[in-house]
Amino acid sequence: MLLDEILGNGTYDRKIRPSSIHKKAAKDGDYTTVVINIMIRSINKIDDYHMEYSVQMTFREHWNDDRLNYSSEGGRIKYLTLTETDKIWMPDLFFKNEKTGHFHDIILPNTYIRIFPDGDVLYSIRISLTLSCPMDLKLYPLDTQLCELLMASYGWTTEDLVFLWEKNEPIQVTKNLHLPRFTLEHFVTEYCNSKTNTGEYSCLKVNLIFKREFSYYLIQYYIPCCMLVIVSWVSFWLDQYAVPARVALGVTTLLTMSTQNAGINQSLPPVSYTKAIDVWTGVCLTFVFGALLEFALVNYASRSDLQQDKAKKQQQQQQQERRWDMENQAAVEAFEAAAAAMAAHDHDHDHHHNNYLDDNHIADYSSLVRDRMENGVPAFAMRPLVAPFREVGGVGHLCEVHLQGPRTNCCRSWLSKFPTRSKRIDVVARITFPLVFALFNVAYWSAYLFREEEKQL
């Protein structure tokens, strides 16, 4: 009866906004004040790829319409409940960053209007919204995102309608709120009045700060990539001649790393800047690719070492043969000179006619040596006739020169223990790759963790 009396007497027009009873002075203007309160029931998802988030909330508006005054019958009537929202005037509020949304109608429409005796109106409704949230993914997955909830008047300017936050508790969050991969750290309410060509419109804003849970990404992305890099280093301890094993290991880790990188980028939008995860996967992919290139270098050095060893042996053999030829040639010349001297001495002294060698013997021996050399007889088959050093008084005297050798480098002396260049490359890689990767980890985590702390401050 009261509702019929209030709404059915023909004096109430829902097209006309109510006048304000909250103005303190005439300069404030005759505008209607609407107080807003929101309760966040759940946040279903935060989509990085589409840069949006879904939220379910109870939305409440409170204003005064002095045309809806009625008697409380001595305090017996606290309020009247109205289920038909099209019977009274309603604020034309809309969500500025809404993509999609819907009301809840199970079992009945989740909405009500309470009309109090003094004309105060409370409107409450449960809605689900998908709102846009532009994200900065430079620190992904070590980032903190700020998502906004914007509400504004669509047709009424600030001269007619003003939205205000409830003073005591404008935003309420359910206690058992659970977000996948994120944590709601805190929220801030602000005003965001906007001016357009048609006037200034009242606007309210909620800043929701979400911090990404890093444990998921540590297990799914960082640890597997680190393990692939370490597995690629196993190639450095395999034999340099185990070509199939080292090639299979390098190619397998490279393809696995590429697949992992593709899977990570598939869940992210194609942005123009470099993300933190891009730096990590890019460096890990470079290390895996470097291990494969290291084996190519080892294989080339191994083949080069074989060719150098073969050429060195041939050169040493040629030098040995030339040295033997020179020694035998010198021995023949020395023998001929000694024989000639002895023949001249025998000619001067007649009592030496029975000498052991004569000119015919000298010629015969010389021709014998030349014949054996021309017929390919090895030089080492003939014993040199020149002593390596002279003996004076039965004692051999050698000339010794003592020089101070150059200072030895510890790294070079250590590498000299390995006979081939290919082995040295493997040994250097065993130390260089882990050391450089450890330095990269120190620089990476220091840079991005400190940047995240600065951003939060």
Tab-separated table of C-alpha atoms in Angstrom:
chain	number	residue	atom	x	y	z
A	1	MET	CA	0.000	0.000	0.000
A	2	LEU	CA	2.852	2.378	0.770
A	3	LEU	CA	4.576	1.599	-2.522
A	4	ASP	CA	1.364	2.054	-4.410
A	5	GLU	CA	0.806	5.297	-2.583
A	6	ILE	CA	4.307	6.526	-3.349
A	7	LEU	CA	4.659	5.370	-6.940
A	8	GLY	CA	1.084	5.046	-8.086
A	9	ASN	CA	-0.307	8.458	-7.304
A	10	GLY	CA	0.890	9.826	-10.616
A	11	THR	CA	3.132	12.476	-9.102
A	12	TYR	CA	6.394	10.457	-9.321
A	13	ASP	CA	8.268	10.641	-12.644
A	14	ARG	CA	11.290	8.288	-12.927
A	15	LYS	CA	12.701	10.361	-15.801
A	16	ILE	CA	13.403	13.298	-13.505
A	17	ARG	CA	16.400	13.048	-11.228
A	18	PRO	CA	15.898	13.797	-7.534
A	19	SER	CA	17.105	17.077	-6.095
A	20	SER	CA	19.956	17.045	-3.607
A	21	ILE	CA	19.406	17.454	0.115
A	22	HIS	CA	23.151	17.251	0.886
A	23	LYS	CA	24.179	20.623	-0.484
A	24	LYS	CA	25.669	22.841	2.169
A	25	ALA	CA	25.417	26.099	0.324
A	26	ALA	CA	23.856	27.487	-2.787
A	27	LYS	CA	27.241	27.597	-4.493
A	28	ASP	CA	27.449	23.798	-4.372
A	29	GLY	CA	24.755	23.538	-7.018
A	30	ASP	CA	21.636	21.450	-7.172
A	31	TYR	CA	23.196	18.089	-8.021
A	32	THR	CA	22.341	14.585	-6.903
A	33	THR	CA	24.941	12.772	-4.825
A	34	VAL	CA	25.335	8.993	-5.202
A	35	VAL	CA	27.539	7.115	-2.717
A	36	ILE	CA	29.259	3.972	-4.061
A	37	ASN	CA	30.325	0.834	-2.216
A	38	ILE	CA	31.735	-2.373	-3.726
A	39	MET	CA	32.309	-5.843	-2.314
A	40	ILE	CA	34.697	-8.023	-4.353
A	41	ARG	CA	33.549	-11.614	-4.088
A	42	SER	CA	36.056	-13.309	-6.388
A	43	ILE	CA	38.610	-12.641	-9.108
A	44	ASN	CA	38.434	-15.540	-11.513
A	45	LYS	CA	41.391	-14.950	-13.787
A	46	ILE	CA	43.983	-12.439	-14.866
A	47	ASP	CA	44.732	-13.010	-18.538
A	48	ASP	CA	48.189	-11.841	-19.624
A	49	TYR	CA	47.648	-12.546	-23.303
A	50	HIS	CA	44.404	-10.555	-23.689
A	51	MET	CA	45.357	-8.143	-20.876
A	52	GLU	CA	42.113	-8.462	-18.970
A	53	TYR	CA	40.772	-9.750	-15.664
A	54	SER	CA	37.428	-11.148	-14.542
A	55	VAL	CA	35.819	-10.114	-11.274
A	56	GLN	CA	32.543	-10.936	-9.524
A	57	MET	CA	31.276	-8.311	-7.126
A	58	THR	CA	28.326	-6.888	-5.281
A	59	PHE	CA	27.768	-3.334	-6.417
A	60	ARG	CA	25.887	-0.894	-4.189
A	61	GLU	CA	24.619	2.636	-4.766
A	62	HIS	CA	23.055	4.914	-2.177
A	63	TRP	CA	21.277	8.202	-2.833
A	64	ASN	CA	18.326	10.216	-1.562
A	65	ASP	CA	15.066	10.835	-3.413
A	66	ASP	CA	12.834	13.108	-1.326
A	67	ARG	CA	9.841	12.151	-3.454
A	68	LEU	CA	9.918	8.657	-1.872
A	69	ASN	CA	9.389	9.813	1.727
A	70	TYR	CA	6.814	7.909	3.747
A	71	SER	CA	5.790	7.343	7.351
A	72	SER	CA	7.638	4.652	9.272
A	73	GLU	CA	4.581	3.977	11.399
A	74	GLY	CA	6.348	4.795	14.606
A	75	GLY	CA	9.569	2.997	13.633
A	76	ARG	CA	7.882	-0.269	12.798
A	77	ILE	CA	8.882	-0.044	9.127
A	78	LYS	CA	12.638	0.102	8.603
A	79	TYR	CA	12.587	-0.005	4.827
A	80	LEU	CA	10.579	-1.162	1.849
A	81	THR	CA	11.996	-3.620	-0.663
A	82	LEU	CA	11.392	-3.021	-4.337
A	83	THR	CA	12.305	-5.696	-6.901
A	84	GLU	CA	11.385	-3.731	-10.013
A	85	THR	CA	14.192	-1.323	-10.776
A	86	ASP	CA	12.305	0.387	-13.596
A	87	LYS	CA	9.823	1.982	-11.198
A	88	ILE	CA	12.143	4.671	-9.804
A	89	TRP	CA	14.938	6.920	-11.011
A	90	MET	CA	18.343	5.197	-11.272
A	91	PRO	CA	21.850	6.667	-11.752
A	92	ASP	CA	23.232	6.101	-15.261
A	93	LEU	CA	26.514	4.593	-14.068
A	94	PHE	CA	28.608	2.445	-16.419
A	95	PHE	CA	31.999	0.710	-16.247
A	96	LYS	CA	34.436	2.482	-18.561
A	97	ASN	CA	36.913	-0.383	-19.008
A	98	GLU	CA	34.332	-3.149	-19.292
A	99	LYS	CA	34.703	-5.736	-22.054
A	100	THR	CA	31.863	-8.088	-21.173
A	101	GLY	CA	29.537	-8.512	-18.231
A	102	HIS	CA	26.341	-10.182	-17.105
A	103	PHE	CA	23.856	-10.214	-14.255
A	104	HIS	CA	23.078	-13.248	-12.122
A	105	ASP	CA	19.527	-14.569	-12.401
A	106	ILE	CA	19.699	-17.904	-10.553
A	107	ILE	CA	17.324	-18.617	-8.847
A	108	LEU	CA	15.922	-15.106	-8.953
A	109	PRO	CA	17.606	-11.935	-10.169
A	110	ASN	CA	20.319	-11.064	-7.650
A	111	THR	CA	19.248	-7.485	-7.154
A	112	TYR	CA	17.118	-5.404	-4.821
A	113	ILE	CA	16.172	-1.829	-3.974
A	114	ARG	CA	15.538	-0.666	-0.416
A	115	ILE	CA	13.585	2.503	0.188
A	116	PHE	CA	13.918	4.037	3.661
A	117	PRO	CA	11.316	6.317	5.287
A	118	ASP	CA	13.460	9.456	4.834
A	119	GLY	CA	13.699	8.848	1.087
A	120	ASP	CA	17.131	7.175	1.087
A	121	VAL	CA	17.472	4.524	-1.629
A	122	LEU	CA	19.914	1.580	-1.536
A	123	TYR	CA	20.452	-0.309	-4.769
A	124	SER	CA	22.419	-3.611	-4.665
A	125	ILE	CA	23.204	-6.040	-7.473
A	126	ARG	CA	25.593	-8.937	-8.061
A	127	ILE	CA	27.405	-8.759	-11.404
A	128	SER	CA	30.329	-10.428	-13.164
A	129	LEU	CA	32.601	-8.308	-15.340
A	130	THR	CA	35.553	-8.832	-17.616
A	131	LEU	CA	37.595	-5.633	-17.535
A	132	SER	CA	40.567	-4.537	-19.583
A	133	CYS	CA	43.879	-4.214	-17.762
A	134	PRO	CA	46.800	-2.835	-19.797
A	135	MET	CA	49.913	-4.519	-18.421
A	136	ASP	CA	53.593	-3.673	-18.455
A	137	LEU	CA	55.388	-6.998	-18.912
A	138	LYS	CA	58.988	-5.768	-18.918
A	139	LEU	CA	59.633	-7.505	-15.586
A	140	TYR	CA	57.542	-10.605	-16.361
A	141	PRO	CA	57.376	-12.913	-14.393
A	142	LEU	CA	58.846	-10.757	-11.614
A	143	ASP	CA	56.277	-8.040	-12.176
A	144	THR	CA	53.523	-6.318	-10.244
A	145	GLN	CA	50.460	-5.276	-12.228
A	146	LEU	CA	48.009	-2.463	-11.588
A	147	CYS	CA	44.476	-3.113	-12.841
A	148	GLU	CA	41.796	-0.448	-12.729
A	149	LEU	CA	38.048	-0.493	-12.199
A	150	LEU	CA	36.561	2.676	-13.675
A	151	MET	CA	32.975	3.844	-13.093
A	152	ALA	CA	31.443	7.012	-14.490
A	153	SER	CA	28.181	8.679	-15.359
A	154	TYR	CA	27.201	8.269	-18.969
A	155	GLY	CA	24.765	11.146	-19.499
A	156	TRP	CA	24.582	13.301	-16.377
A	157	THR	CA	27.353	15.873	-15.937
A	158	THR	CA	28.795	16.945	-12.602
A	159	GLU	CA	26.268	19.769	-12.507
A	160	ASP	CA	23.519	17.132	-12.142
A	161	LEU	CA	25.125	13.970	-10.741
A	162	VAL	CA	28.212	13.346	-8.587
A	163	PHE	CA	29.577	9.973	-7.478
A	164	LEU	CA	31.328	9.668	-4.130
A	165	TRP	CA	33.075	6.827	-2.349
A	166	GLU	CA	31.666	5.671	0.953
A	167	LYS	CA	33.803	7.156	3.704
A	168	ASN	CA	34.092	4.217	6.091
A	169	GLU	CA	34.735	1.204	3.876
A	170	PRO	CA	34.387	1.863	0.142
A	171	ILE	CA	35.901	-1.481	-0.931
A	172	GLN	CA	35.331	-4.819	0.749
A	173	VAL	CA	37.184	-7.994	-0.181
A	174	THR	CA	36.046	-11.448	0.798
A	175	LYS	CA	38.395	-13.211	3.188
A	176	ASN	CA	38.837	-16.391	1.160
A	177	LEU	CA	39.785	-14.588	-2.035
A	178	HIS	CA	42.050	-16.811	-4.144
A	179	LEU	CA	43.753	-15.756	-7.349
A	180	PRO	CA	45.576	-18.135	-9.693
A	181	ARG	CA	49.240	-17.075	-10.024
A	182	PHE	CA	48.598	-13.683	-8.398
A	183	THR	CA	48.197	-12.121	-4.978
A	184	LEU	CA	46.083	-9.039	-4.340
A	185	GLU	CA	48.467	-6.910	-2.312
A	186	HIS	CA	46.283	-3.847	-1.760
A	187	PHE	CA	43.844	-1.476	-3.440
A	188	VAL	CA	43.380	2.273	-3.627
A	189	THR	CA	40.251	4.327	-4.334
A	190	GLU	CA	40.509	7.543	-6.330
A	191	TYR	CA	38.446	10.066	-8.269
A	192	CYS	CA	38.913	10.408	-12.002
A	193	ASN	CA	36.507	13.040	-13.319
A	194	SER	CA	36.797	13.351	-17.079
A	195	LYS	CA	36.122	16.320	-19.323
A	196	THR	CA	34.817	15.868	-22.847
A	197	ASN	CA	33.230	18.072	-25.477
A	198	THR	CA	29.844	17.588	-23.841
A	199	GLY	CA	30.910	18.475	-20.313
A	200	GLU	CA	32.572	17.098	-17.186
A	201	TYR	CA	31.466	13.734	-15.887
A	202	SER	CA	31.923	12.265	-12.436
A	203	CYS	CA	34.170	9.210	-12.286
A	204	LEU	CA	35.394	6.784	-9.619
A	205	LYS	CA	38.438	4.523	-9.859
A	206	VAL	CA	39.758	1.523	-7.954
A	207	ASN	CA	43.404	0.575	-8.365
A	208	LEU	CA	43.960	-3.124	-7.727
A	209	ILE	CA	47.628	-4.050	-7.260
A	210	PHE	CA	48.392	-7.670	-8.136
A	211	LYS	CA	51.759	-9.296	-7.465
A	212	ARG	CA	52.615	-12.308	-9.572
A	213	GLU	CA	53.437	-15.533	-7.730
A	214	PHE	CA	56.967	-16.409	-8.830
A	215	SER	CA	57.098	-19.993	-7.528
A	216	TYR	CA	55.042	-21.307	-10.441
A	217	TYR	CA	57.350	-19.763	-13.029
A	218	LEU	CA	60.442	-20.877	-11.143
A	219	ILE	CA	59.319	-24.502	-11.376
A	220	GLN	CA	57.888	-24.350	-14.887
A	221	TYR	CA	60.361	-22.081	-16.683
A	222	TYR	CA	63.571	-21.205	-14.871
A	223	ILE	CA	64.630	-24.561	-13.422
A	224	PRO	CA	63.959	-26.557	-16.665
A	225	CYS	CA	65.914	-24.019	-18.726
A	226	CYS	CA	68.807	-24.141	-16.271
A	227	MET	CA	68.795	-27.948	-16.375
A	228	LEU	CA	68.901	-27.946	-20.196
A	229	VAL	CA	71.914	-25.641	-20.137
A	230	ILE	CA	73.725	-27.901	-17.674
A	231	VAL	CA	72.875	-31.018	-19.729
A	232	SER	CA	74.419	-29.382	-22.806
A	233	TRP	CA	77.707	-29.109	-20.878
A	234	VAL	CA	77.936	-32.911	-20.617
A	235	SER	CA	79.284	-32.783	-24.165
A	236	PHE	CA	82.533	-31.264	-22.842
A	237	TRP	CA	83.316	-34.455	-20.891
A	238	LEU	CA	82.644	-36.843	-23.759
A	239	ASP	CA	85.447	-38.112	-25.959
A	240	GLN	CA	86.245	-35.807	-28.839
A	241	TYR	CA	85.940	-38.694	-31.283
A	242	ALA	CA	82.407	-39.617	-30.041
A	243	VAL	CA	80.830	-37.566	-32.818
A	244	PRO	CA	77.333	-39.171	-32.834
A	245	ALA	CA	76.914	-38.830	-29.065
A	246	ARG	CA	78.018	-35.208	-28.899
A	247	VAL	CA	76.004	-34.134	-31.938
A	248	ALA	CA	72.857	-35.886	-30.679
A	249	LEU	CA	73.237	-34.301	-27.234
A	250	GLY	CA	73.763	-30.804	-28.625
A	251	VAL	CA	70.933	-30.946	-31.162
A	252	THR	CA	68.482	-32.471	-28.649
A	253	THR	CA	69.100	-29.822	-26.003
A	254	LEU	CA	68.896	-27.060	-28.619
A	255	LEU	CA	65.544	-28.269	-29.945
A	256	THR	CA	64.176	-28.777	-26.437
A	257	MET	CA	65.229	-25.271	-25.458
A	258	SER	CA	63.604	-23.838	-28.583
A	259	THR	CA	60.358	-25.689	-27.807
A	260	GLN	CA	60.427	-24.397	-24.237
A	261	ASN	CA	60.938	-20.850	-25.485
A	262	ALA	CA	58.052	-21.175	-27.951
A	263	GLY	CA	55.752	-22.486	-25.207
A	264	ILE	CA	56.574	-19.526	-22.977
A	265	ASN	CA	55.931	-16.943	-25.690
A	266	GLN	CA	52.686	-18.631	-26.704
A	267	SER	CA	51.020	-17.594	-23.455
A	268	LEU	CA	52.160	-13.969	-23.737
A	269	PRO	CA	51.103	-11.153	-26.066
A	270	PRO	CA	53.491	-10.089	-28.850
A	271	VAL	CA	54.806	-6.899	-27.262
A	272	SER	CA	57.457	-4.631	-28.771
A	273	TYR	CA	59.790	-4.577	-25.759
A	274	THR	CA	61.990	-7.220	-24.166
A	275	LYS	CA	60.655	-9.046	-21.121
A	276	ALA	CA	62.678	-10.493	-18.256
A	277	ILE	CA	61.770	-14.026	-19.326
A	278	ASP	CA	62.998	-13.218	-22.858
A	279	VAL	CA	66.418	-12.316	-21.486
A	280	TRP	CA	66.576	-15.571	-19.517
A	281	THR	CA	65.464	-17.878	-22.342
A	282	GLY	CA	67.597	-16.009	-24.871
A	283	VAL	CA	70.771	-16.387	-22.824
A	284	CYS	CA	70.006	-20.047	-22.046
A	285	LEU	CA	69.433	-20.713	-25.748
A	286	THR	CA	72.724	-18.979	-26.521
A	287	PHE	CA	74.583	-21.202	-24.047
A	288	VAL	CA	73.069	-24.359	-25.537
A	289	PHE	CA	73.890	-23.177	-29.048
A	290	GLY	CA	77.407	-22.256	-27.901
A	291	ALA	CA	77.948	-25.797	-26.591
A	292	LEU	CA	77.031	-27.142	-30.019
A	293	LEU	CA	79.388	-24.709	-31.732
A	294	GLU	CA	82.116	-25.697	-29.268
A	295	PHE	CA	81.937	-29.271	-30.500
A	296	ALA	CA	82.202	-28.068	-34.092
A	297	LEU	CA	85.360	-26.187	-33.113
A	298	VAL	CA	86.708	-29.250	-31.278
A	299	ASN	CA	86.062	-31.457	-34.299
A	300	TYR	CA	87.852	-29.023	-36.597
A	301	ALA	CA	90.792	-28.715	-34.189
A	302	SER	CA	91.005	-32.511	-33.886
A	303	ARG	CA	91.254	-32.964	-37.644
A	304	SER	CA	93.763	-30.139	-37.830
A	305	ASP	CA	95.860	-31.783	-35.093
A	306	LEU	CA	95.956	-35.048	-37.036
A	307	GLN	CA	97.126	-33.281	-40.171
A	308	GLN	CA	99.768	-31.349	-38.255
A	309	ASP	CA	101.056	-34.510	-36.565
A	310	LYS	CA	101.311	-36.250	-39.907
A	311	ALA	CA	103.136	-33.319	-41.509
A	312	LYS	CA	105.426	-33.034	-38.487
A	313	LYS	CA	106.411	-36.688	-38.671
A	314	GLN	CA	107.195	-36.386	-42.372
A	315	GLN	CA	109.274	-33.280	-41.741
A	316	GLN	CA	111.201	-34.955	-38.913
A	317	GLN	CA	111.885	-37.982	-41.110
A	318	GLN	CA	113.174	-35.764	-43.910
A	319	GLN	CA	115.387	-33.799	-41.495
A	320	GLN	CA	116.764	-37.037	-40.044
A	321	GLU	CA	117.576	-38.353	-43.491
A	322	ARG	CA	119.305	-35.085	-44.469
A	323	ARG	CA	121.302	-35.125	-41.220
A	324	TRP	CA	122.389	-38.714	-41.836
A	325	ASP	CA	123.400	-37.872	-45.425
A	326	MET	CA	125.457	-34.909	-44.244
A	327	GLU	CA	127.149	-36.978	-41.536
A	328	ASN	CA	128.108	-39.758	-43.974
A	329	GLN	CA	129.271	-37.242	-46.560
A	330	ALA	CA	131.459	-35.583	-43.940
A	331	ALA	CA	132.734	-39.012	-42.869
A	332	VAL	CA	133.723	-39.906	-46.439
A	333	GLU	CA	135.469	-36.563	-46.952
A	334	ALA	CA	137.288	-36.909	-43.643
A	335	PHE	CA	138.340	-40.460	-44.499
A	336	GLU	CA	139.635	-39.401	-47.931
A	337	ALA	CA	141.562	-36.477	-46.408
A	338	ALA	CA	143.096	-38.741	-43.749
A	339	ALA	CA	143.987	-41.378	-46.325
A	340	ALA	CA	145.608	-38.786	-48.573
A	341	ALA	CA	147.651	-37.450	-45.689
A	342	MET	CA	148.806	-40.945	-44.776
A	343	ALA	CA	149.775	-41.687	-48.381
A	344	ALA	CA	151.875	-38.509	-48.518
A	345	HIS	CA	153.536	-39.461	-45.281
A	346	ASP	CA	154.320	-42.969	-46.618
A	347	HIS	CA	155.888	-41.513	-49.735
A	348	ASP	CA	158.316	-39.457	-47.651
A	349	HIS	CA	159.292	-42.347	-45.429
A	350	ASP	CA	160.281	-45.561	-47.128
A	351	HIS	CA	160.189	-47.672	-43.965
A	352	HIS	CA	156.378	-47.389	-43.969
A	353	HIS	CA	155.816	-49.457	-47.147
A	354	ASN	CA	153.853	-51.972	-45.164
A	355	ASN	CA	151.183	-49.466	-44.150
A	356	TYR	CA	147.667	-50.803	-43.545
A	357	LEU	CA	146.010	-48.553	-46.193
A	358	ASP	CA	147.289	-47.367	-49.564
A	359	ASP	CA	145.829	-45.254	-52.322
A	360	ASN	CA	144.033	-48.205	-53.917
A	361	HIS	CA	142.331	-49.024	-50.612
A	362	ILE	CA	141.218	-45.380	-50.193
A	363	ALA	CA	139.719	-45.287	-53.654
A	364	ASP	CA	137.995	-48.627	-53.101
A	365	TYR	CA	136.401	-47.525	-49.811
A	366	SER	CA	135.290	-44.193	-51.196
A	367	SER	CA	133.691	-45.861	-54.201
A	368	LEU	CA	132.038	-48.392	-51.864
A	369	VAL	CA	130.417	-45.646	-49.752
A	370	ARG	CA	129.178	-43.789	-52.821
A	371	ASP	CA	127.767	-46.975	-54.358
A	372	ARG	CA	125.808	-47.822	-51.206
A	373	MET	CA	124.363	-44.302	-50.987
A	374	GLU	CA	123.381	-44.316	-54.682
A	375	ASN	CA	121.726	-47.752	-54.348
A	376	GLY	CA	119.371	-46.502	-51.556
A	377	VAL	CA	121.115	-48.160	-48.660
A	378	PRO	CA	119.987	-46.293	-45.472
A	379	ALA	CA	122.482	-43.892	-44.150
A	380	PHE	CA	122.196	-45.282	-40.659
A	381	ALA	CA	123.618	-48.598	-42.011
A	382	MET	CA	127.006	-46.902	-42.150
A	383	ARG	CA	128.654	-45.802	-38.990
A	384	PRO	CA	129.917	-42.194	-38.976
A	385	LEU	CA	133.672	-41.922	-38.747
A	386	VAL	CA	133.714	-38.555	-36.964
A	387	ALA	CA	133.577	-38.548	-33.199
A	388	PRO	CA	130.956	-36.273	-31.621
A	389	PHE	CA	133.645	-34.460	-29.643
A	390	ARG	CA	137.398	-34.525	-29.201
A	391	GLU	CA	139.088	-36.130	-26.295
A	392	VAL	CA	141.932	-34.273	-24.717
A	393	GLY	CA	143.908	-36.234	-22.209
A	394	GLY	CA	141.293	-39.002	-22.264
A	395	VAL	CA	138.651	-36.734	-20.837
A	396	GLY	CA	135.637	-35.428	-22.816
A	397	HIS	CA	135.007	-31.697	-22.499
A	398	LEU	CA	131.549	-30.309	-23.326
A	399	CYS	CA	130.619	-26.659	-23.542
A	400	GLU	CA	127.617	-25.889	-21.327
A	401	VAL	CA	125.726	-22.576	-21.338
A	402	HIS	CA	123.341	-21.852	-18.468
A	403	LEU	CA	120.562	-19.334	-19.267
A	404	GLN	CA	117.650	-18.228	-17.139
A	405	GLY	CA	114.478	-19.439	-18.819
A	406	PRO	CA	111.443	-17.203	-19.321
A	407	ARG	CA	108.835	-16.976	-16.593
A	408	THR	CA	106.223	-19.656	-17.038
A	409	ASN	CA	102.497	-18.805	-17.032
A	410	CYS	CA	100.498	-21.068	-14.735
A	411	CYS	CA	97.608	-21.293	-17.205
A	412	ARG	CA	99.908	-22.121	-20.104
A	413	SER	CA	101.823	-24.635	-18.087
A	414	TRP	CA	98.535	-26.252	-17.043
A	415	LEU	CA	97.258	-26.332	-20.616
A	416	SER	CA	100.543	-27.768	-21.814
A	417	LYS	CA	99.647	-30.969	-19.985
A	418	PHE	CA	97.062	-31.641	-22.674
A	419	PRO	CA	98.769	-32.657	-25.906
A	420	THR	CA	96.179	-31.542	-28.499
A	421	ARG	CA	94.336	-28.306	-29.157
A	422	SER	CA	90.981	-30.076	-29.261
A	423	LYS	CA	91.498	-31.368	-25.739
A	424	ARG	CA	92.499	-27.910	-24.553
A	425	ILE	CA	89.296	-26.415	-25.998
A	426	ASP	CA	87.183	-28.945	-24.108
A	427	VAL	CA	89.039	-28.264	-20.863
A	428	VAL	CA	88.687	-24.498	-21.223
A	429	ALA	CA	84.967	-24.890	-22.041
A	430	ARG	CA	84.407	-26.964	-18.880
A	431	ILE	CA	85.487	-23.965	-16.822
A	432	THR	CA	84.375	-21.034	-18.969
A	433	PHE	CA	80.747	-22.011	-19.618
A	434	PRO	CA	79.738	-22.638	-15.962
A	435	LEU	CA	81.631	-19.562	-14.793
A	436	VAL	CA	79.999	-17.243	-17.338
A	437	PHE	CA	76.554	-18.734	-16.636
A	438	ALA	CA	77.027	-18.187	-12.898
A	439	LEU	CA	78.016	-14.553	-13.503
A	440	PHE	CA	74.954	-14.107	-15.702
A	441	ASN	CA	72.713	-15.446	-12.926
A	442	VAL	CA	74.194	-13.013	-10.428
A	443	ALA	CA	73.692	-10.074	-12.796
A	444	TYR	CA	70.191	-11.197	-13.868
A	445	TRP	CA	68.695	-11.725	-10.429
A	446	SER	CA	70.380	-8.648	-8.990
A	447	ALA	CA	69.097	-6.391	-11.769
A	448	TYR	CA	65.495	-7.593	-11.929
A	449	LEU	CA	64.915	-8.120	-8.221
A	450	PHE	CA	66.233	-4.660	-7.395
A	451	ARG	CA	64.130	-3.116	-10.159
A	452	GLU	CA	61.057	-4.854	-8.774
A	453	GLU	CA	61.746	-3.498	-5.283
A	454	GLU	CA	62.234	0.023	-6.641
A	455	LYS	CA	58.963	-0.226	-8.550
A	456	GLN	CA	57.096	-1.295	-5.425
A	457	LEU	CA	58.584	1.578	-3.427
